[in-house]
Coordinates of C-alpha atoms in Angstrom, one line a residue:
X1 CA 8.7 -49.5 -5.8
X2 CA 5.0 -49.4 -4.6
X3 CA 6.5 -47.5 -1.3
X4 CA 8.4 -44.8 -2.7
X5 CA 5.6 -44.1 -5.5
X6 CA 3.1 -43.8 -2.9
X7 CA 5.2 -41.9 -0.8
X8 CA 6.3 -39.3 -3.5
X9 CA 2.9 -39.0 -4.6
X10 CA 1.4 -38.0 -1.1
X11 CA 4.2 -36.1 -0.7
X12 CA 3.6 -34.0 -4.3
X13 CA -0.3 -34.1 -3.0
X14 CA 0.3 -32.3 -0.1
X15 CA 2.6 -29.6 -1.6
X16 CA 0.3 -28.8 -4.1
X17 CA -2.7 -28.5 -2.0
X18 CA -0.8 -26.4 0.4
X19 CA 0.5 -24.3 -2.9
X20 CA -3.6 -24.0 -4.2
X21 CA -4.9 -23.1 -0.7
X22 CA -2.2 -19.9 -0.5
X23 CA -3.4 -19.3 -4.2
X24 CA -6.9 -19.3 -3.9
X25 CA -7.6 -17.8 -0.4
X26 CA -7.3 -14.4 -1.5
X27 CA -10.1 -15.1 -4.2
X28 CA -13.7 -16.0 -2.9
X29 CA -13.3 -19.7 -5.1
X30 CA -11.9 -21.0 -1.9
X31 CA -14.3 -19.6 0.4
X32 CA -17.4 -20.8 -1.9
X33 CA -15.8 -23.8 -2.3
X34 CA -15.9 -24.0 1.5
X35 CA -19.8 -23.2 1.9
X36 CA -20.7 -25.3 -0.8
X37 CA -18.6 -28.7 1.1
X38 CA -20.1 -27.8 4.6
X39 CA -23.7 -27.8 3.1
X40 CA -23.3 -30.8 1.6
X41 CA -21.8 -32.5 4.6
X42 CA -24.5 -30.9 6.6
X43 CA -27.5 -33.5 4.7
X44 CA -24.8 -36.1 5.2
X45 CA -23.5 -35.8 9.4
X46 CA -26.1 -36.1 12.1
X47 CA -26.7 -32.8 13.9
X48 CA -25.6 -34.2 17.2
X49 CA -22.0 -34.9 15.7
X50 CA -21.8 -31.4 13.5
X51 CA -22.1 -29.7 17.0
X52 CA -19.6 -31.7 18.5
X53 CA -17.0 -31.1 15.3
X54 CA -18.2 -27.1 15.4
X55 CA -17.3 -27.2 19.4
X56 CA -14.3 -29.0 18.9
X57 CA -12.6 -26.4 15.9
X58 CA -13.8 -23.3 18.0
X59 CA -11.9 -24.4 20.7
X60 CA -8.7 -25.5 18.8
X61 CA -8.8 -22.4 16.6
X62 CA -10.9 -20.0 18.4
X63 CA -10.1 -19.8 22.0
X64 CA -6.4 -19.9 23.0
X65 CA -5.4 -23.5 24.2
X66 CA -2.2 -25.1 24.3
X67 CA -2.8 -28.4 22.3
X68 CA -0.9 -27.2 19.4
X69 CA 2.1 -26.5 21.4
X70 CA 2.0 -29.8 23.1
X71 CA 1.3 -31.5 19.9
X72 CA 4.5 -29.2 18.6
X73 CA 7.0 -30.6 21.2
X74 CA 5.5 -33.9 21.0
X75 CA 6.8 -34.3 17.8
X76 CA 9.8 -32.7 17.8
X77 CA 10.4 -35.1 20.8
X78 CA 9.8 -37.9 18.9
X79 CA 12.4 -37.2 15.9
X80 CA 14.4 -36.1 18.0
X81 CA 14.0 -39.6 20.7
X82 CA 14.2 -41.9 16.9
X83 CA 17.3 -39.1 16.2
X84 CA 19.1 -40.2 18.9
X85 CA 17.8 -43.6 20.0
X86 CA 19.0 -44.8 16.1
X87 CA 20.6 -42.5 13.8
X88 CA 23.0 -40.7 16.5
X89 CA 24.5 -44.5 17.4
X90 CA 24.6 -46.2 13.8
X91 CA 26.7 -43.0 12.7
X92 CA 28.9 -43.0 15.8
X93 CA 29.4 -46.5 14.9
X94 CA 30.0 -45.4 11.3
X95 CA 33.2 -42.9 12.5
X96 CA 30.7 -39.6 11.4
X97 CA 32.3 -36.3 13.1
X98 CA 30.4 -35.5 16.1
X99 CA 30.3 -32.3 15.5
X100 CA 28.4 -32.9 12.3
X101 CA 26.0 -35.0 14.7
X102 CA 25.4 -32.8 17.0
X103 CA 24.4 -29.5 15.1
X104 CA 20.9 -30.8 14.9
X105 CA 20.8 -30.5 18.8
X106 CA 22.4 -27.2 18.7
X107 CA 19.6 -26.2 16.3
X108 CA 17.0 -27.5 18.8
X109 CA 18.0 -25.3 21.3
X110 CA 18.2 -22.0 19.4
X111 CA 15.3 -23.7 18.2
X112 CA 12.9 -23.8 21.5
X113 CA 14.6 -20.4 22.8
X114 CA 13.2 -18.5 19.6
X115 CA 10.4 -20.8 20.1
X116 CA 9.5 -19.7 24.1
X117 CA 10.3 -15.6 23.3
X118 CA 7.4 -16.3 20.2
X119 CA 5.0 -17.8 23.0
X120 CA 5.7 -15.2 25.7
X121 CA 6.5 -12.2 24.5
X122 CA 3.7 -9.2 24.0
X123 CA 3.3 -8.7 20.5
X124 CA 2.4 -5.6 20.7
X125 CA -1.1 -5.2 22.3
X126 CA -2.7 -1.7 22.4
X127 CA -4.1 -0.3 25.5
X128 CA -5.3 3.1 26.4
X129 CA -1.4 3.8 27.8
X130 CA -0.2 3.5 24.5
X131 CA -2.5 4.2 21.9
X132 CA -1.7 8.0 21.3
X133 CA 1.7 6.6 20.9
X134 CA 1.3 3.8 18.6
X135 CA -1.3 6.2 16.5
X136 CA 2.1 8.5 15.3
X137 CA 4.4 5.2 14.3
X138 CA 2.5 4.6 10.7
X139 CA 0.7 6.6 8.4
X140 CA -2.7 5.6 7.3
X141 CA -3.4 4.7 3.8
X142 CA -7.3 5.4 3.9
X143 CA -7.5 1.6 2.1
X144 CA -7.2 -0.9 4.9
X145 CA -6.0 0.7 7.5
X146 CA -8.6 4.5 7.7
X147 CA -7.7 7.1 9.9
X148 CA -10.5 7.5 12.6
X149 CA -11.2 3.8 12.7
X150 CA -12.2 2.4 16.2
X151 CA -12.3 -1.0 17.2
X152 CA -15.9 -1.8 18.6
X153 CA -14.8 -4.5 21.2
X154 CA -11.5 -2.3 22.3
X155 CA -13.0 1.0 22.2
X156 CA -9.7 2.1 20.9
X157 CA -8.6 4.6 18.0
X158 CA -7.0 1.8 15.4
X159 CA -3.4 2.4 14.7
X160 CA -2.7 1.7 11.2
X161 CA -1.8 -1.7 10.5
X162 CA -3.4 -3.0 13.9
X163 CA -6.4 -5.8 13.9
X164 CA -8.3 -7.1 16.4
X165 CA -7.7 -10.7 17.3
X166 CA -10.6 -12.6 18.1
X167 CA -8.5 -15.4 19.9
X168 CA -6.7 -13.4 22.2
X169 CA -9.3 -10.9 22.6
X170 CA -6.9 -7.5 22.3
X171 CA -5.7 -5.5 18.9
X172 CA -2.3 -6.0 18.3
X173 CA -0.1 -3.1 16.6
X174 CA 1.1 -4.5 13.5
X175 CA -0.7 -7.5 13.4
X176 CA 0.6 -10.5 11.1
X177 CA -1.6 -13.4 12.5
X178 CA -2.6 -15.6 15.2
X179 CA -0.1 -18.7 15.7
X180 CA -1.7 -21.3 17.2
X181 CA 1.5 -23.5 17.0
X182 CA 2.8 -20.8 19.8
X183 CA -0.5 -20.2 21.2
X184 CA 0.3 -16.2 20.8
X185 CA -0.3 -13.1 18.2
X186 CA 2.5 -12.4 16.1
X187 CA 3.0 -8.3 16.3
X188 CA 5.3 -6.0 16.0
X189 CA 7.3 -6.8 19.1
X190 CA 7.4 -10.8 18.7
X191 CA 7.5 -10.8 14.4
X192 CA 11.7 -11.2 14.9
X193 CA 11.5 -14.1 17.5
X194 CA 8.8 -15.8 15.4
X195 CA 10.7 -15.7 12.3
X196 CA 14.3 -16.7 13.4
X197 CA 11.9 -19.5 15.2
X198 CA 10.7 -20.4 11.5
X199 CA 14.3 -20.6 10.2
X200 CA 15.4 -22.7 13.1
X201 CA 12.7 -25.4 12.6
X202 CA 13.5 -25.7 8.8
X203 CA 17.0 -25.5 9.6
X204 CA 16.6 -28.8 12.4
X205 CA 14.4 -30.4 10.3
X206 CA 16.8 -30.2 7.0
X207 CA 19.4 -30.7 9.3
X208 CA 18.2 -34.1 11.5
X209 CA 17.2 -35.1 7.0
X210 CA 20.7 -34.5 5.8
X211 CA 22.2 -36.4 8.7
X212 CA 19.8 -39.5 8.4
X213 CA 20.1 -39.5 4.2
X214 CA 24.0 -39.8 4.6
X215 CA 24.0 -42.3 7.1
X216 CA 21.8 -44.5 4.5
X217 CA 23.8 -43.5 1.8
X218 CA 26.7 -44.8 3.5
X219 CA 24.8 -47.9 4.3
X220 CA 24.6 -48.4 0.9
X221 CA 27.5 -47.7 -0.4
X222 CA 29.7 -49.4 2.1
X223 CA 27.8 -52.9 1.6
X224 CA 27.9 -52.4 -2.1
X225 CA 24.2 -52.8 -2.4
X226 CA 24.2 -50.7 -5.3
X227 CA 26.2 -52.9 -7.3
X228 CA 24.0 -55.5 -6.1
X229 CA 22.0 -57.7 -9.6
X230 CA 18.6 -59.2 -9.4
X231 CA 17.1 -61.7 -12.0
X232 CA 14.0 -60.1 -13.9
X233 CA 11.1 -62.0 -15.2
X234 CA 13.3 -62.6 -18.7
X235 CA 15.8 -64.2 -16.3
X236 CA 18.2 -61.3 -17.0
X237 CA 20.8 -60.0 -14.7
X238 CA 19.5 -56.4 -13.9
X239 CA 21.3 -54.0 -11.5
X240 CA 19.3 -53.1 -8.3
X241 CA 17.8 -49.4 -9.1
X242 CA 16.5 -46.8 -6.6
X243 CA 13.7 -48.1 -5.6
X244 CA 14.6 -51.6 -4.7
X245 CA 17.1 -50.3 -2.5
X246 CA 14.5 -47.8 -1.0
X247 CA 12.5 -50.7 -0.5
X248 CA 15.5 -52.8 1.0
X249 CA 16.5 -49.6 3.3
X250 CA 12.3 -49.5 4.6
X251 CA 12.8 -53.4 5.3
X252 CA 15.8 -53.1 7.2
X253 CA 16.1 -49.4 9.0
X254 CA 11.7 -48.8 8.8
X255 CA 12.0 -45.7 11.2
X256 CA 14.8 -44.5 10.0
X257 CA 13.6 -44.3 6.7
X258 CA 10.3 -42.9 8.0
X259 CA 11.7 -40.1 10.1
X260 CA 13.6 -39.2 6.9
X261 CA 10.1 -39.2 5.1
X262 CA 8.4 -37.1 7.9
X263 CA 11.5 -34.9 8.0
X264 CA 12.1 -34.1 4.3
X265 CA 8.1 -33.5 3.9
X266 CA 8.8 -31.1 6.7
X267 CA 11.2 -29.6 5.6
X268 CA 9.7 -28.5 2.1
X269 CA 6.7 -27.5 4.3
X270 CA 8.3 -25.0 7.1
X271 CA 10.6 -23.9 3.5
X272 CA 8.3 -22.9 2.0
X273 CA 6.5 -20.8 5.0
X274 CA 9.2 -19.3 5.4
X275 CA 10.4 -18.2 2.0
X276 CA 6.6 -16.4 2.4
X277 CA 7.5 -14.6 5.7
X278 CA 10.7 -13.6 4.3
X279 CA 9.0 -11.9 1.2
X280 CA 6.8 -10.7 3.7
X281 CA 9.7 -8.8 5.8
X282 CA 11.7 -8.0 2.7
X283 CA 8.6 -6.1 1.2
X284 CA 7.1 -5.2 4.6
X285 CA 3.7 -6.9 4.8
X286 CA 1.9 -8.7 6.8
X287 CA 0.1 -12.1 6.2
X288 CA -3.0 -9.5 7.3
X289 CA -1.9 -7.1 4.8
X290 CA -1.7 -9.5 2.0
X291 CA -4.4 -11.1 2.4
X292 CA -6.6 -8.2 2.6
X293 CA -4.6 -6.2 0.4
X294 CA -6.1 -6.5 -3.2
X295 CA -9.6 -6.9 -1.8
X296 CA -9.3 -3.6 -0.3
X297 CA -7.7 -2.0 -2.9
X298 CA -10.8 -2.8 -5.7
X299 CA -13.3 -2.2 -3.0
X300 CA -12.3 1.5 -2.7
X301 CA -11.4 1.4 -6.1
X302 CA -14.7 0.8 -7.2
X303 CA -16.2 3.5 -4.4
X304 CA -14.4 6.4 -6.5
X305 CA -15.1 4.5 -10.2
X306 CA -18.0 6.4 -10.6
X307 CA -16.5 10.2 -9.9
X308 CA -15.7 11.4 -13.2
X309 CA -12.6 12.7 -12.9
X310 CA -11.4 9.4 -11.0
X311 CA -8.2 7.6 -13.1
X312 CA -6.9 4.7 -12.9
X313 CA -4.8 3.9 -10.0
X314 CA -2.0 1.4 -8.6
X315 CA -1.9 -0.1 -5.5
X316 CA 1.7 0.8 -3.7
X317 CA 2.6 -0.3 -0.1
X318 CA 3.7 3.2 1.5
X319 CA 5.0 1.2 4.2
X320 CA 8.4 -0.3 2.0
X321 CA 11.2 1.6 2.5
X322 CA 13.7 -0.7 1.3
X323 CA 15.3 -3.8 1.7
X324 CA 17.6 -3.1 4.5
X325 CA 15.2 -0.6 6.1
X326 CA 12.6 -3.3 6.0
X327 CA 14.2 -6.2 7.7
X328 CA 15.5 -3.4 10.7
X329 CA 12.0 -2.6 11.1
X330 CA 11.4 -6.2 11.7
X331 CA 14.5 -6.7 14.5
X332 CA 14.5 -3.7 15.5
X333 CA 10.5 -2.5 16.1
X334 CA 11.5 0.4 18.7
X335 CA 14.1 2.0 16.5
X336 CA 12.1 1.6 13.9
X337 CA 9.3 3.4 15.9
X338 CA 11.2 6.0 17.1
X339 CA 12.1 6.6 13.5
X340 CA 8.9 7.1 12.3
X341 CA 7.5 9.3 15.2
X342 CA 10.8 11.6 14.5
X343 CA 10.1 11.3 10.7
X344 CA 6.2 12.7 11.6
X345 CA 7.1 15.3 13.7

């Protein structure tokens, strides 16, 4: 009981505080909240170690590396080692259809080709040989995006719905954000790879879950464990309940039951992302866009407040066009921009 308690607990833990960081990063709580911990733990940590920790996160998140990607495949090796090494065999052994075994490898294939286009493909980086063209694909909203904006570092005209990125050093037309898990932007030209490689890795990840649940479950049910008594402290004959035979299933398969932990945890992690990046495509934002979005908005908002005949205005994205016309701008980015530089013109 102690094991499954814990576990569900970390597990609620860490969805929540994933949950309240996506809440409160678009409000400056967070970001106070933020200043306020580093000066405290700047009276606590020697000055020698802070530079060391300050080095250390500049060059994990500041400076394009490839430590996430190797930590990536490292651990999709190891599910994937246990996956095979344990579950595969006890459910070959079991009569399970191979077919049903093997979808989680056919998943981990699509999987690392979405996964390889995200990493290598441009996203979409502006250079003076296309920035006159990339200017015409999308009108300027004069909120976040004005229309004779330059970047400083570029010395380039901004296209609407372009940023800068620090980490790779280049603006990026339509710029979503900077993956460090693929070690690349995620533009206009790489947003349909990256997302297809999102559903893939929830998909492999539900997929290697559902395998390893049913091959406990039939554990179970095939030794008649759940029909199994135990003697409580009145002496009475009690039927075994969930968590005894969680605990029974740690004690006897441990890393099956933890890859299942690691896998399910994963799973309502990457589901989540990626119900956000598919709101995201449906309503044609960025994570950029979002973010900046309402702090934008009541910055210029309160710019005009004090003109007297200034009302009261609402926020619309002029960039949604649709469901269906939304998604295709998201597959298919050079349609999409041949559409709009037709529509202009």
């Amino acid at each position: 009981m102690d094991f499954l308690v814990l576990f569900l607990f970390y597990l609620a833990a860490v969805l929540v505080g994933g949950a309240t960081i996506c809440v409160c990063s678009r409000t400056s709580y967070l970001r106070g909240l933020v200043r306020g911990g580093t000066q405290v733990f700047s009276y606590i940590i020697p000055e020698c170690l802070q530079r060391a920790m300050l080095s250390l996160v500049h060059y994990l998140f500041h400076t394009r590396n490839y430590v996430f990607v190797v930590l990536h495949l490292t651990l999709q090796g190891m599910v994937y080692t246990e996956y095979t090494w344990e579950v595969f065999g006890y459910c070959r052994d079991l009569g399970f259809s191979l077919c049903y075994l093997l979808l989680p490898y056919l998943l981990l294939v699509v999987n690392l080709a979405f996964f390889t286009l995200s990493s290598v493909t441009d996203p979409g980086a502006i250079t003076k040989a296309n920035e006159l063209l990339l200017l015409q694909v999308y009108e300027f909203d004069e909120v976040m995006f004005p229309k004779d904006a330059r970047c400083p570092t570029c010395d380039l005209r901004k296209p609407a719905r372009s940023k800068h990125c620090g980490v790779c050093d280049r603006c990026v037309h339509r710029f979503d954000h900077h993956c460090v898990w693929v070690n690349n932007c995620i533009g206009a030209w790489n947003a349909r790879y990256f997302l297809l490689y999102l559903l893939t890795l929830t998909a492999s990840a539900a997929a290697v879950a559902v395998v390893s649940t049913t091959l406990l479950v039939r554990v179970v049910v095939l030794s008649d464990l759940h029909l199994e008594t135990r003697v409580d402290d009145l002496g009475h004959a009690q039927v075994i309940d969930i968590f005894l035979l969680v605990q029974y299933l740690f004690l006897t398969f441990p890393r099956i039951v933890f890859l299942l932990g690691f896998v399910v945890m994963l799973s309502f992690l990457l589901g989540g992302f990626l119900c956000f990046a598919l709101y995201l495509a449906a309503t044609n934002q960025t994570t950029n866009e979002w973010y900046r979005g309402d702090r934008a908005w009541h910055q210029r908002c309160s710019q005009v407040a004090g003109a007297p005949s200034a009302e009261p205005q609402v926020y619309r994205n002029i960039h949604s066009h649709g469901l269906w016309s939304n998604l295709g701008e998201i597959f298919l980015p050079a349609a999409a921009a041949a559409h709009y530089e037709k529509k202009r013109t």
